[in-house]
Short mmCIF file of C-alpha atoms and ligand atoms in Angstrom, two decimals:
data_model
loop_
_atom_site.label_atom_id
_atom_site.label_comp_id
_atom_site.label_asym_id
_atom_site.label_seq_id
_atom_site.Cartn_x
_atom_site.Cartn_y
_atom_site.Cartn_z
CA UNK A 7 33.15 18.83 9.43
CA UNK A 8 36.31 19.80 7.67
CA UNK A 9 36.43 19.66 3.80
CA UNK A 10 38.84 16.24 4.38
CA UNK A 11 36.28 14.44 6.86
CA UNK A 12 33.46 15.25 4.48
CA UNK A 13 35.31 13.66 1.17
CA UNK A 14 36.74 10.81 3.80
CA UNK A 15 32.90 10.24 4.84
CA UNK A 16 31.88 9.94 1.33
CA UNK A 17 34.63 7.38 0.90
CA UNK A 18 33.61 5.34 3.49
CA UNK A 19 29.78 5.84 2.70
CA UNK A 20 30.78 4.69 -1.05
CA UNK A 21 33.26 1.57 0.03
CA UNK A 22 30.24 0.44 2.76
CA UNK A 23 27.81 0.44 -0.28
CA UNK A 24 29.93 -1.50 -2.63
CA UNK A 25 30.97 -4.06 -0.11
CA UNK A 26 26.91 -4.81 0.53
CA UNK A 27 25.96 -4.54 -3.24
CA UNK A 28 28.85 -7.02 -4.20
CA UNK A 29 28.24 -9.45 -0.90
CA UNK A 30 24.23 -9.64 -1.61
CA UNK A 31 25.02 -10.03 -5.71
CA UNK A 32 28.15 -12.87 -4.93
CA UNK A 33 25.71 -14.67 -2.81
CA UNK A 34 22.55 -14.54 -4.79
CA UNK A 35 24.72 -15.68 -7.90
CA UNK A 36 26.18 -18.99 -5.69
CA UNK A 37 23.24 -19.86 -4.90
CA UNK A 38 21.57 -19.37 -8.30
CA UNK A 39 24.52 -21.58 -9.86
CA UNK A 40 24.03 -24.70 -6.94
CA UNK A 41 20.46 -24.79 -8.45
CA UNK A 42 21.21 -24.04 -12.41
CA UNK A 43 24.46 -25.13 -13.12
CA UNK A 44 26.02 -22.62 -15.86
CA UNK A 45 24.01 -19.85 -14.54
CA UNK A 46 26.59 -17.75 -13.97
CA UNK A 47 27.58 -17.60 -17.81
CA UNK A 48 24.10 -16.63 -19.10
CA UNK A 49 24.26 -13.22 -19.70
CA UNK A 50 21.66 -10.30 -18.22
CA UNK A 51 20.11 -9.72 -21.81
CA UNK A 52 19.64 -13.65 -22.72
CA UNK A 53 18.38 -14.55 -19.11
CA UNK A 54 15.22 -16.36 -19.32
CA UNK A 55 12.54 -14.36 -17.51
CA UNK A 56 12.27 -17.94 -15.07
CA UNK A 57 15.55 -17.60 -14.11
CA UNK A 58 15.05 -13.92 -13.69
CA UNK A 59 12.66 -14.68 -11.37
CA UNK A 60 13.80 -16.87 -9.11
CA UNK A 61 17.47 -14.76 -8.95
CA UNK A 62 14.96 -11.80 -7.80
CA UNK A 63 12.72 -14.36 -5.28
CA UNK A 64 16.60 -14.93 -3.98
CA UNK A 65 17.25 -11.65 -3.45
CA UNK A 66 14.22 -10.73 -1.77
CA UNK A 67 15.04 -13.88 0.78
CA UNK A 68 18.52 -12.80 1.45
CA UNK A 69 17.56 -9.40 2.32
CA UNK A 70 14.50 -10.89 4.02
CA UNK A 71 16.73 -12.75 6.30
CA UNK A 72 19.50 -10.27 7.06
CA UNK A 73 16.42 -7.99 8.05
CA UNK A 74 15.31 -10.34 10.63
CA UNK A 75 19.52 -11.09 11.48
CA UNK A 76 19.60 -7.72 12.01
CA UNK A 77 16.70 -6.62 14.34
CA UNK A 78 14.65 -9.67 15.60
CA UNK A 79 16.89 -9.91 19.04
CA UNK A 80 17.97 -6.11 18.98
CA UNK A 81 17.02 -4.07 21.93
CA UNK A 82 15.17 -1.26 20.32
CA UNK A 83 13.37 -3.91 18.06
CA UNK A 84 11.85 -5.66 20.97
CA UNK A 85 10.88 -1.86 22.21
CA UNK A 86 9.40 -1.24 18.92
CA UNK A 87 7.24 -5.09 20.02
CA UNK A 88 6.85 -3.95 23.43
CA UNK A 89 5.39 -0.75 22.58
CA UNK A 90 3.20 -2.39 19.62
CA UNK A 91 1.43 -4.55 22.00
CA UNK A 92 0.91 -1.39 24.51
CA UNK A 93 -0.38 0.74 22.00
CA UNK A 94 -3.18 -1.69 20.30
CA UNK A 95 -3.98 -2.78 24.42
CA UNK A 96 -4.68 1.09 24.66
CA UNK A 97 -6.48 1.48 20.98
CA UNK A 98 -9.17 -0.92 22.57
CA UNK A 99 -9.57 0.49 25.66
CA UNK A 100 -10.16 3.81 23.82
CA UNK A 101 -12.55 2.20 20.94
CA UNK A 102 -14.59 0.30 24.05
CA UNK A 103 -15.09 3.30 25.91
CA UNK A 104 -16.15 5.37 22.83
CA UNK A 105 -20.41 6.23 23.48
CA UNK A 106 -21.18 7.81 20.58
CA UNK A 107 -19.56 4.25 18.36
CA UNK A 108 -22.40 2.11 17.28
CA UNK A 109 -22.46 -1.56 18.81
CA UNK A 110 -21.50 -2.77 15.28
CA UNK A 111 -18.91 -0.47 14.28
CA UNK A 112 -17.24 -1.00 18.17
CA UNK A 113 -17.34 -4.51 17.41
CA UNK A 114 -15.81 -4.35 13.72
CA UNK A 115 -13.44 -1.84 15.01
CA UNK A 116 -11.89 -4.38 18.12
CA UNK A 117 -11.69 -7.37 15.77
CA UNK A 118 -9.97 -5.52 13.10
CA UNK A 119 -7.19 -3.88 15.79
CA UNK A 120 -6.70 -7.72 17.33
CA UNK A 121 -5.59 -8.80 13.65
CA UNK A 122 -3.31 -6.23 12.97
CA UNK A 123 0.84 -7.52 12.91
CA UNK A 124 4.00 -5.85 13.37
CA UNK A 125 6.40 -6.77 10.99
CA UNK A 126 10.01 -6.29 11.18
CA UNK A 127 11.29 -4.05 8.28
CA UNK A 128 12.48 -5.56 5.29
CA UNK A 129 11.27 -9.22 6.72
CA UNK A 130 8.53 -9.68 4.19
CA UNK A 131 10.44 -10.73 1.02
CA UNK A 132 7.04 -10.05 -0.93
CA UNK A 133 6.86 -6.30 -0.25
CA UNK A 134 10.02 -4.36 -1.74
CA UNK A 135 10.55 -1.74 1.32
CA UNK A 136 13.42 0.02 -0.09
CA UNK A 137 16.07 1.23 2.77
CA UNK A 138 13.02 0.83 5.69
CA UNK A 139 15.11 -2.09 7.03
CA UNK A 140 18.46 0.02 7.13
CA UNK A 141 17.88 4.33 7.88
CA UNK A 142 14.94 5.01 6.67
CA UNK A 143 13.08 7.37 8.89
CA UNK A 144 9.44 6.52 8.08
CA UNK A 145 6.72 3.70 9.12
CA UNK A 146 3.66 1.87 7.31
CA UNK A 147 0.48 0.01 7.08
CA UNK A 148 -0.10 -2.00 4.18
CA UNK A 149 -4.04 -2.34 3.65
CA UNK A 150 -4.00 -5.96 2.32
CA UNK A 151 -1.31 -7.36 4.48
CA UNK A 152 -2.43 -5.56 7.44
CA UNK A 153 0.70 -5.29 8.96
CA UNK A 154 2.85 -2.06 10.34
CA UNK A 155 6.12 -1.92 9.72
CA UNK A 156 8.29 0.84 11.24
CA UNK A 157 11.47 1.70 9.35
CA UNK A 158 14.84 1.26 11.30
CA UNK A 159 16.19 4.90 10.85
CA UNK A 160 12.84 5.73 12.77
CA UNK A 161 12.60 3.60 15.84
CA UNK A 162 16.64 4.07 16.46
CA UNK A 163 16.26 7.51 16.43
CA UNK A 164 12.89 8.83 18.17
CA UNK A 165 10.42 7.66 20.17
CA UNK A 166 7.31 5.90 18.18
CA UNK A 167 4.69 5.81 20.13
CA UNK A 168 2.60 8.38 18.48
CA UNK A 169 3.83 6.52 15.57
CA UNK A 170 2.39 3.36 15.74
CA UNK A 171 -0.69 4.97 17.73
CA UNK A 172 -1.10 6.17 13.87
CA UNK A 173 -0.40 3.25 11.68
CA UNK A 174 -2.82 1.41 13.33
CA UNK A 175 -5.40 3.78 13.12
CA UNK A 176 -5.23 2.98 9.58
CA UNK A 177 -6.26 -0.27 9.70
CA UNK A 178 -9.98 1.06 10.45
CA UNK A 179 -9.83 3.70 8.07
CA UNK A 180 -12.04 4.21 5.11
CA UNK A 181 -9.28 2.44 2.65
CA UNK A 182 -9.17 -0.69 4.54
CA UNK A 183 -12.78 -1.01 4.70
CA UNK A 184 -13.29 -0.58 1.36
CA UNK A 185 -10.67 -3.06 0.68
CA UNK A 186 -12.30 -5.85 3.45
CA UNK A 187 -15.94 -5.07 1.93
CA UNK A 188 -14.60 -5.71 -2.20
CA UNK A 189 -12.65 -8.82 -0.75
CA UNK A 190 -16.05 -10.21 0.69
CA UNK A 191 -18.07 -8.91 -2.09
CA UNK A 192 -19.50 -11.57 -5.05
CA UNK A 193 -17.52 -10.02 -7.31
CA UNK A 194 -14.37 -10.46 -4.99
CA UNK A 195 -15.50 -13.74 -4.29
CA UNK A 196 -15.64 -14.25 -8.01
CA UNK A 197 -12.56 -13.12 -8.88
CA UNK A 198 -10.55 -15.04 -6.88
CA UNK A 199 -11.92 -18.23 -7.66
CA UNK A 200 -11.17 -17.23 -11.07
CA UNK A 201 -7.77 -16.68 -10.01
CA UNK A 202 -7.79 -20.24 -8.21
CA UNK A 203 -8.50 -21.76 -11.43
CA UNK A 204 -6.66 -20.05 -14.00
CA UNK A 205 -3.70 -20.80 -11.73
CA UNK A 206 -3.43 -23.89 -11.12
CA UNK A 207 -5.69 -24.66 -7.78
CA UNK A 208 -8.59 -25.50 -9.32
CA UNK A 209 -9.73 -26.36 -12.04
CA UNK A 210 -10.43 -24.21 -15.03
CA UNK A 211 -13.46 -24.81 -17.45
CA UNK A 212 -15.23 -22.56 -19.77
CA UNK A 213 -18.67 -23.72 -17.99
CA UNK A 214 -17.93 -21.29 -15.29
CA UNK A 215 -15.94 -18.86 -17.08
CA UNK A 216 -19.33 -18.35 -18.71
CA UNK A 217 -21.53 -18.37 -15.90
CA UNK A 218 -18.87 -15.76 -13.92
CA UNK A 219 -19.27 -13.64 -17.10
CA UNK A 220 -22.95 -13.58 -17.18
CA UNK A 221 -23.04 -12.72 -13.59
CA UNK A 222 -20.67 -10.55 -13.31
CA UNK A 223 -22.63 -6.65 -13.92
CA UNK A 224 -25.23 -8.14 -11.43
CA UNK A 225 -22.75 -8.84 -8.96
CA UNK A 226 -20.70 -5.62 -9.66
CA UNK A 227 -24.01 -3.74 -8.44
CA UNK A 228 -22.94 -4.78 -4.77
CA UNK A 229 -20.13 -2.69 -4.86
CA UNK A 230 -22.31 0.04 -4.70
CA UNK A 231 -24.05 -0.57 -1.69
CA UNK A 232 -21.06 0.25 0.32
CA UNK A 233 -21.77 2.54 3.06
CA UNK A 234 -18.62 4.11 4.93
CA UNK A 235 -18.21 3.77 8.92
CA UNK A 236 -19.12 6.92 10.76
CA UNK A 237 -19.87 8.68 6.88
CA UNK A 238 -20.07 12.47 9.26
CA UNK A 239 -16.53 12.28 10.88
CA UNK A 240 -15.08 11.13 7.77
CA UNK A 241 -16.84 14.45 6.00
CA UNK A 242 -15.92 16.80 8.24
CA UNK A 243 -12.12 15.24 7.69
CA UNK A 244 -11.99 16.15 4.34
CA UNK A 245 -9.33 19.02 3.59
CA UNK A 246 -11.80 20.49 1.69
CA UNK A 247 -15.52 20.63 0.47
CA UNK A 248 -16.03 18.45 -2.75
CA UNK A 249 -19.14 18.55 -5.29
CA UNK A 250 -21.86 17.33 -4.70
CA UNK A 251 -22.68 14.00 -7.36
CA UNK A 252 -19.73 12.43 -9.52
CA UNK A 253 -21.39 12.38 -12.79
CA UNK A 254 -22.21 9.08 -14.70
CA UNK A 255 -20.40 10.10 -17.99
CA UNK A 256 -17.12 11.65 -15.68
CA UNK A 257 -17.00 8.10 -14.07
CA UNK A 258 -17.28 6.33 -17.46
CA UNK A 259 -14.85 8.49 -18.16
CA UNK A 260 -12.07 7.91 -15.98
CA UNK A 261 -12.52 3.99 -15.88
CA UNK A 262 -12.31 4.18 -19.57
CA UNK A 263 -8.91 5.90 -19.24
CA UNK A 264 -7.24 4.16 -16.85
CA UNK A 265 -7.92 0.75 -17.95
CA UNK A 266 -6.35 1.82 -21.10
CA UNK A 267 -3.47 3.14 -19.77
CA UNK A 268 -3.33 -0.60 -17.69
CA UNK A 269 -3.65 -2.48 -20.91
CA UNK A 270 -1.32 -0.38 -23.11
CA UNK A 271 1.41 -0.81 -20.46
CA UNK A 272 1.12 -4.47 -20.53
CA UNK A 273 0.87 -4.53 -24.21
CA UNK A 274 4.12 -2.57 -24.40
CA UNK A 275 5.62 -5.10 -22.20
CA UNK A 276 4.61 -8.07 -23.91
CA UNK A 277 2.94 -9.41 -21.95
CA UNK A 278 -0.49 -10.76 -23.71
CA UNK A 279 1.70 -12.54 -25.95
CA UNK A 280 3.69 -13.96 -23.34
CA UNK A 281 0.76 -15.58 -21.65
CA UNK A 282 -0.64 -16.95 -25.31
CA UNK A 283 2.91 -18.57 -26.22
CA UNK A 284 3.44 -22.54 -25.30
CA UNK A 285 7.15 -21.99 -25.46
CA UNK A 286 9.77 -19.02 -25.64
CA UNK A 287 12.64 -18.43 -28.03
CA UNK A 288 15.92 -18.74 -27.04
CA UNK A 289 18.90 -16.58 -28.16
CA UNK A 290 20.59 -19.91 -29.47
CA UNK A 291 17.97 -20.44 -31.35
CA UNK A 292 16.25 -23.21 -29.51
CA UNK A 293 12.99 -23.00 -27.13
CA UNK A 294 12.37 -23.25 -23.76
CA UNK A 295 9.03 -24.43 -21.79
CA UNK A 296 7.41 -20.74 -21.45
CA UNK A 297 6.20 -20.48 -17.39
CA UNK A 298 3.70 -17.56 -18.11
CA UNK A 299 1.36 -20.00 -20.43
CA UNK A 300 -2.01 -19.82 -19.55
CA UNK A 301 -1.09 -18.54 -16.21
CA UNK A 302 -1.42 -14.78 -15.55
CA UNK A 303 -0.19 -15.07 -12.01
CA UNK A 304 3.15 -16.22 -13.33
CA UNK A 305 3.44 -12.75 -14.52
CA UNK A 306 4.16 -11.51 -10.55
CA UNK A 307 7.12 -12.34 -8.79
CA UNK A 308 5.31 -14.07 -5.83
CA UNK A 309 1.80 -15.78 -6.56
CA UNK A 310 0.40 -14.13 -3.40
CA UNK A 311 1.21 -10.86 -5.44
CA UNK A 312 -1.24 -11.71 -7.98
CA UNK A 313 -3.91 -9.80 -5.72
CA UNK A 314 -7.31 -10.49 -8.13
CA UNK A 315 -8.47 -7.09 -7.27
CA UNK A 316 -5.80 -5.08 -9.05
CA UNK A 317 -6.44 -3.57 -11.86
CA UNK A 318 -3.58 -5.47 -13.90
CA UNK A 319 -4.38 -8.92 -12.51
CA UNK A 320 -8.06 -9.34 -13.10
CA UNK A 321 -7.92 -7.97 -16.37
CA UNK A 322 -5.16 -10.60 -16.95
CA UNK A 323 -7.44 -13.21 -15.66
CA UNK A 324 -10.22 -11.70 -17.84
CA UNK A 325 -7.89 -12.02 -20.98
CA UNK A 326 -6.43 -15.43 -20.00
CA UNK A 327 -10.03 -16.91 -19.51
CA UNK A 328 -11.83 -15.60 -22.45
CA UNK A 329 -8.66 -16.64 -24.73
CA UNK A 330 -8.85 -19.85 -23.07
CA UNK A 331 -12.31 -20.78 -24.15
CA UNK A 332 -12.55 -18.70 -27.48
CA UNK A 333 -13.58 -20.58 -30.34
CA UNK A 334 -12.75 -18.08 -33.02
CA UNK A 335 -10.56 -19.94 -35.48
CA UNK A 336 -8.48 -16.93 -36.49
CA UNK A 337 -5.19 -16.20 -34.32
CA UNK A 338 -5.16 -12.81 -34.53
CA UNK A 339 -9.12 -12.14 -34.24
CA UNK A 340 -8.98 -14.73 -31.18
CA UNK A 341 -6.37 -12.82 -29.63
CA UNK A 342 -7.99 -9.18 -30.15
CA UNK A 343 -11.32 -10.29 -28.66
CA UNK A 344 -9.66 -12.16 -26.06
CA UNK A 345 -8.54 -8.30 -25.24
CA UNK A 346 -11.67 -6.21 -25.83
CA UNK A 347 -14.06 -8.26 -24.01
CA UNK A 348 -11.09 -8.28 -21.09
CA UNK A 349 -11.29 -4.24 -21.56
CA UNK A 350 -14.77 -4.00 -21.53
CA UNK A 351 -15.00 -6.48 -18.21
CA UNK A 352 -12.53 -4.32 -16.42
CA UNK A 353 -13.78 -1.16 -17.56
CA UNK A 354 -17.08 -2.15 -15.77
CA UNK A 355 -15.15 -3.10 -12.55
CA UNK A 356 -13.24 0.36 -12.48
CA UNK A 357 -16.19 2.09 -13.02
CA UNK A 358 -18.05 0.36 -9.99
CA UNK A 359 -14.93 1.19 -8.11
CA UNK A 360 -14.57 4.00 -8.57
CA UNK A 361 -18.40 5.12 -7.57
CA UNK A 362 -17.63 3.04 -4.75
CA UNK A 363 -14.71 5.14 -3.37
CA UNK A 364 -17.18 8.70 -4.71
CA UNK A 365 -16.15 11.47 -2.92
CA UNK A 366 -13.46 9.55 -0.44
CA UNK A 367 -11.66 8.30 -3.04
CA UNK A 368 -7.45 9.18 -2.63
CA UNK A 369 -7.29 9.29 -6.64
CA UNK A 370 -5.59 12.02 -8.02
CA UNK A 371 -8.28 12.54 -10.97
CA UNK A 372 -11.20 12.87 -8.51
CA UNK A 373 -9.36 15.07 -5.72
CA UNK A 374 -7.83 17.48 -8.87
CA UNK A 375 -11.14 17.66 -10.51
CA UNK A 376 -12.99 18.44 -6.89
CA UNK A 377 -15.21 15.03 -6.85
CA UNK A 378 -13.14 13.64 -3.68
CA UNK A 379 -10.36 14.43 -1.22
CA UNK A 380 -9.14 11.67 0.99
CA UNK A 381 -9.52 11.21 4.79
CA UNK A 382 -7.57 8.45 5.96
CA UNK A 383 -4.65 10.57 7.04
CA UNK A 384 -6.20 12.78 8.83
CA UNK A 385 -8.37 9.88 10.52
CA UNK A 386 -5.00 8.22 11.15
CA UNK A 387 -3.81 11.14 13.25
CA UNK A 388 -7.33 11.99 14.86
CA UNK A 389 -7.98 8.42 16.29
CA UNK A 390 -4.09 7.58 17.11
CA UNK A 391 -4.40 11.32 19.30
CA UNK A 392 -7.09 10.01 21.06
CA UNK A 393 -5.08 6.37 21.87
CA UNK A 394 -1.20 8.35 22.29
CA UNK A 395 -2.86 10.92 24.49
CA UNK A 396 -4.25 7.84 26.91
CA UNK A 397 -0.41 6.35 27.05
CA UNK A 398 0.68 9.79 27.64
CA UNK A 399 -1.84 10.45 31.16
CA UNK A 400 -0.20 7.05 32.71
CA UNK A 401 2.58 9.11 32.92
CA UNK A 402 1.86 11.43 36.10
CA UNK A 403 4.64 13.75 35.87
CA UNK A 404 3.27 16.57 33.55
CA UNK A 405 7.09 17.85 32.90
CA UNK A 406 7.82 14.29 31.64
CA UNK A 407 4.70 13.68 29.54
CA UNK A 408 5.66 16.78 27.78
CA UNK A 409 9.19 15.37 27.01
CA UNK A 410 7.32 12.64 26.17
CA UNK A 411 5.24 13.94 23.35
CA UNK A 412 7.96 16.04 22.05
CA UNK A 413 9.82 13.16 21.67
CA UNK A 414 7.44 11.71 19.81
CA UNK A 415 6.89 14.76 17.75
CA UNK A 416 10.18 15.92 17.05
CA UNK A 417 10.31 15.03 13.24
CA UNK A 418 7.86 17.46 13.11
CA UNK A 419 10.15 20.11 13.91
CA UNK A 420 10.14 22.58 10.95
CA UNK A 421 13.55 23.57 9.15
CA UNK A 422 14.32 26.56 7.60
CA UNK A 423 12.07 26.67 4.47
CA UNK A 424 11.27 28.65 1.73
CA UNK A 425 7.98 27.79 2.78
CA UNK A 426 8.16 29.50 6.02
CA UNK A 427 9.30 32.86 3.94
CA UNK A 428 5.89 32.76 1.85
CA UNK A 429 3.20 31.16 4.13
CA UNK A 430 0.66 32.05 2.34
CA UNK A 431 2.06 31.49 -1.17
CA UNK A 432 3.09 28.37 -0.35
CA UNK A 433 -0.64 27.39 0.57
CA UNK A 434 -1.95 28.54 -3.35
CA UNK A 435 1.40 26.25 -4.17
CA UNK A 436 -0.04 22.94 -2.56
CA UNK A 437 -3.70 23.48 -3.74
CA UNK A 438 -1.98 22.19 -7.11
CA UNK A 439 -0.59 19.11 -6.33
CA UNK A 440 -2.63 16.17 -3.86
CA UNK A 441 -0.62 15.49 -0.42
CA UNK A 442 -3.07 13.48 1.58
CA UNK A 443 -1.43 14.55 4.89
CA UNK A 444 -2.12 18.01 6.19
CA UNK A 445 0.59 20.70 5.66
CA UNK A 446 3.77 20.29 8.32
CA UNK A 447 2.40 23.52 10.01
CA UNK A 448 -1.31 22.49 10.04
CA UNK A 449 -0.33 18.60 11.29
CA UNK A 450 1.42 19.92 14.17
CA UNK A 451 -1.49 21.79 15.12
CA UNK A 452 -4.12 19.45 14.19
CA UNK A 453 -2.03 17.00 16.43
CA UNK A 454 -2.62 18.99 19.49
CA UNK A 455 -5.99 17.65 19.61
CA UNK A 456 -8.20 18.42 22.89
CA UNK A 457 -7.27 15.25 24.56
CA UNK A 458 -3.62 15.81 23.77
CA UNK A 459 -3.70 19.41 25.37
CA UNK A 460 -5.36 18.38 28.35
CA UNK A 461 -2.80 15.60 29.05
CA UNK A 462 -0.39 18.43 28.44
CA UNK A 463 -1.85 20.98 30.21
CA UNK A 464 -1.39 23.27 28.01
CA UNK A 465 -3.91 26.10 26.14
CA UNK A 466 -4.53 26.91 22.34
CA UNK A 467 -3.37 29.92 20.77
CA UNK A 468 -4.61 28.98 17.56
CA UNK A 469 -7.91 28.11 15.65
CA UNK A 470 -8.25 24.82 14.00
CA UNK A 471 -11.87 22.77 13.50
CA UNK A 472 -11.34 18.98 15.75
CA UNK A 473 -13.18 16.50 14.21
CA UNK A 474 -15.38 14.82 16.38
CA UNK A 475 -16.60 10.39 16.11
ZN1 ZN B 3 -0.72 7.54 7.57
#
């Protein structure tokens, strides 16, 4: 590319942008004026945060809908559908003809691969994907949606096979089990009927705001009865060995810390006070009906965001609950307890968390201080082997299963890096920082699993450790 073309590219790449920007922000603000007449002469600083709201909810449709415009009838969309429903058919063969899984984890294992969706990027207008529904070369699993979504930029581009072989792997990892055992848990349970009724569903009475509070450190003792799936494979996983115990006072610790850093964030935003005030100032001086009263999930953009087992939500609900039925007749005393006994509720919560994630947990405090290191990624890549290596032997052709996995591989493909220059220096290098997938190198190897070679025919020339169920 010549000097010219390059600038001429950036032109176009610039005028493509601003047409899109200006077409999405022209509609959004027709739309937003049908419903509020005078909209459009509010201005951005003196927008009330309703109206703020539903612009964004409009937004988030739009682009929902030109996502689903875009791919829902393309060809390599219906691939990426075709493939989906190959790859799961395959994952349950594999998972059925497993020996060494237990009858109940076999069992757990097929039901949770049945419920898993493919969702069209971009189509889910609660879930802010970025540019996955225009070139982004990437794909996901979201753990409480349980949905994949692979990003345009990837399945126009390369095959995804090995891809989605993954992502759905992770809907039986550790994280997702975790997540499915909480949901079910009393204290789950708990908090989202708490959420039910400080939202509007049900109804909300200080009766059983009392009675969840005096259960709740029983219940909380649940969480730690978890016991992880295949607890071995997931060990020998691990990028690295981890201490033995987490210490009480180190957990105490760390709960202590982040909920604090939770709370002071939403103090800094305003957000407690929000919640306590009836009505909200306007800039010409008069008031407007506040949304947010009494109503913590007003706070999120969608209700459905309001997920009870976030940190930030059910300390909300906490706050909103206790504030509710306080009968402290000072403002300002009301209002601080209403916020300690919400710290010292969620503080209790994180710490049970925490110990219930011990030394799997993906948080950068535990996996820095040696307590933990992740598996899920590499579980992700060992299981979807063993499912992309079946799709691979129903080719016969060797020659072409081999294109075939290169195919699927080729973002692997290592650039020029300074990496590559200092192999070993780059290794001390990541032991700083936590990357829960294994180094490029090291994934490309650890992806030549034994059932992947034999499909391929081909022989190791290096030494890595397979993981075996
Ligand atoms: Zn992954």
């Amino acid at each position: 590319m010549t000097l010219k073309e390059r600038i001429e590219n950036m032109r176009h790449e610039e005028e493509i942008d601003s047409i899109w920007n200006l077409a999405f922000r022209e509609t959004v603000l027709t739309k937003m004026e049908k419903t509020v007449p005078g909209y459009a002469k509010i201005k951005e600083d003196f927008m009330p945060l309703e109206l703020k709201y539903e612009a964004q909810r409009q937004r988030r449709s739009l682009l929902s809908k030109v996502a689903k415009a875009l791919w829902a009838n393309h060809e390599n969309w219906k691939d990426v559908e075709a493939k989906f429903d190959r790859v799961r058919k395959t994952f349950k063969e594999v998972i059925s003809g497993q020996k060494d899984l237990g009858k109940e984890v076999k069992a757990d294992w097929l039901a949770r691969i049945d419920s898993v969706k493919l969702m069209i990027p971009g189509a889910d207008p609660e879930v802010e994907t970025g540019n996955c529904f225009k070139d982004e070369s990437n794909a996901y699993y979201f753990r409480d949606k349980n949905y994949v979504t692979v990003c345009a930029g990837d399945f126009n581009s390369e095959e995804i096979e090995q891809t989605l072989a993954h992502e759905i792997s992770h809907a039986l990892d550790i994280g997702r089990s975790r997540y499915l055992y909480q949901l079910h848990s009393p204290v789950g349970a708990g908090l989202q009927d708490l959420k039910e009724r400080s939202c509007g569903k049900k109804r909300f009475t200080c009766d059983q705001w009392n009675r969840t509070k005096a259960q709740f450190h029983d219940h909380l003792k649940y969480l730690l009865t978890f016991e992880p799936q295949l607890e071995d494979f997931n060990m020998c996983l691990q990028d690295k060995e981890v201490k033995d115990k987490i210490p009480d006072d180190y957990l105490a610790r760390i709960a202590k810390e982040d909920v604090e850093a939770t709370l002071s964030d939403l103090a800094r935003r305003n957000v407690f006070l929000r919640i306590i005030s009836p009505e909200l100032p306007l800039p010409n001086g008069k008031a407007q009906k506040n949304p947010l009263y009494m109503n913590p999930c007003g706070y999120y953009l969608w209700e459905t965001q309001a997920q009870p087992l976030d940190e930030d939500v059910s300390l909300l609900l906490f706050f909103t609950a206790e504030y509710r039925c306080s009968k402290e007749p000072d403002r300002g005393q009301k209002f601080k307890n209403a916020i300690e006994i919400a710290k010292q509720l969620q503080t209790a919560l994180a710490k049970s968390t925490i110990a219930m994630e011990g030394q799997f947990s993906g948080r950068y405090r535990l996996d820095r201080d040696g307590y933990s290191s992740s598996p899920t990624e590499r579980f992700a890549d060992n299981l979807g082997q063993m499912v992309f290596a079946k799709i691979l032997n129903s080719e016969q052709d060797v020659r072409k299963r081999r294109a075939r996995y290169l195919a699927n591989n080729a973002w692997l493909c290592r650039k020029p890096s300074i990496q590559q220059l200092f192999p070993s220096e780059a290794k001390v290098q990541r032991s700083y920082y936590v990357e829960p997938h294994s180094e490029t190198n090291q994934r490309q190897k650890e992806l030549l699993t034994d059932e992947i070679r034999e499909s391929l025919h081909c022989k190791r020339d290096f030494e890595t450790n397979q993981c075996e169920i």
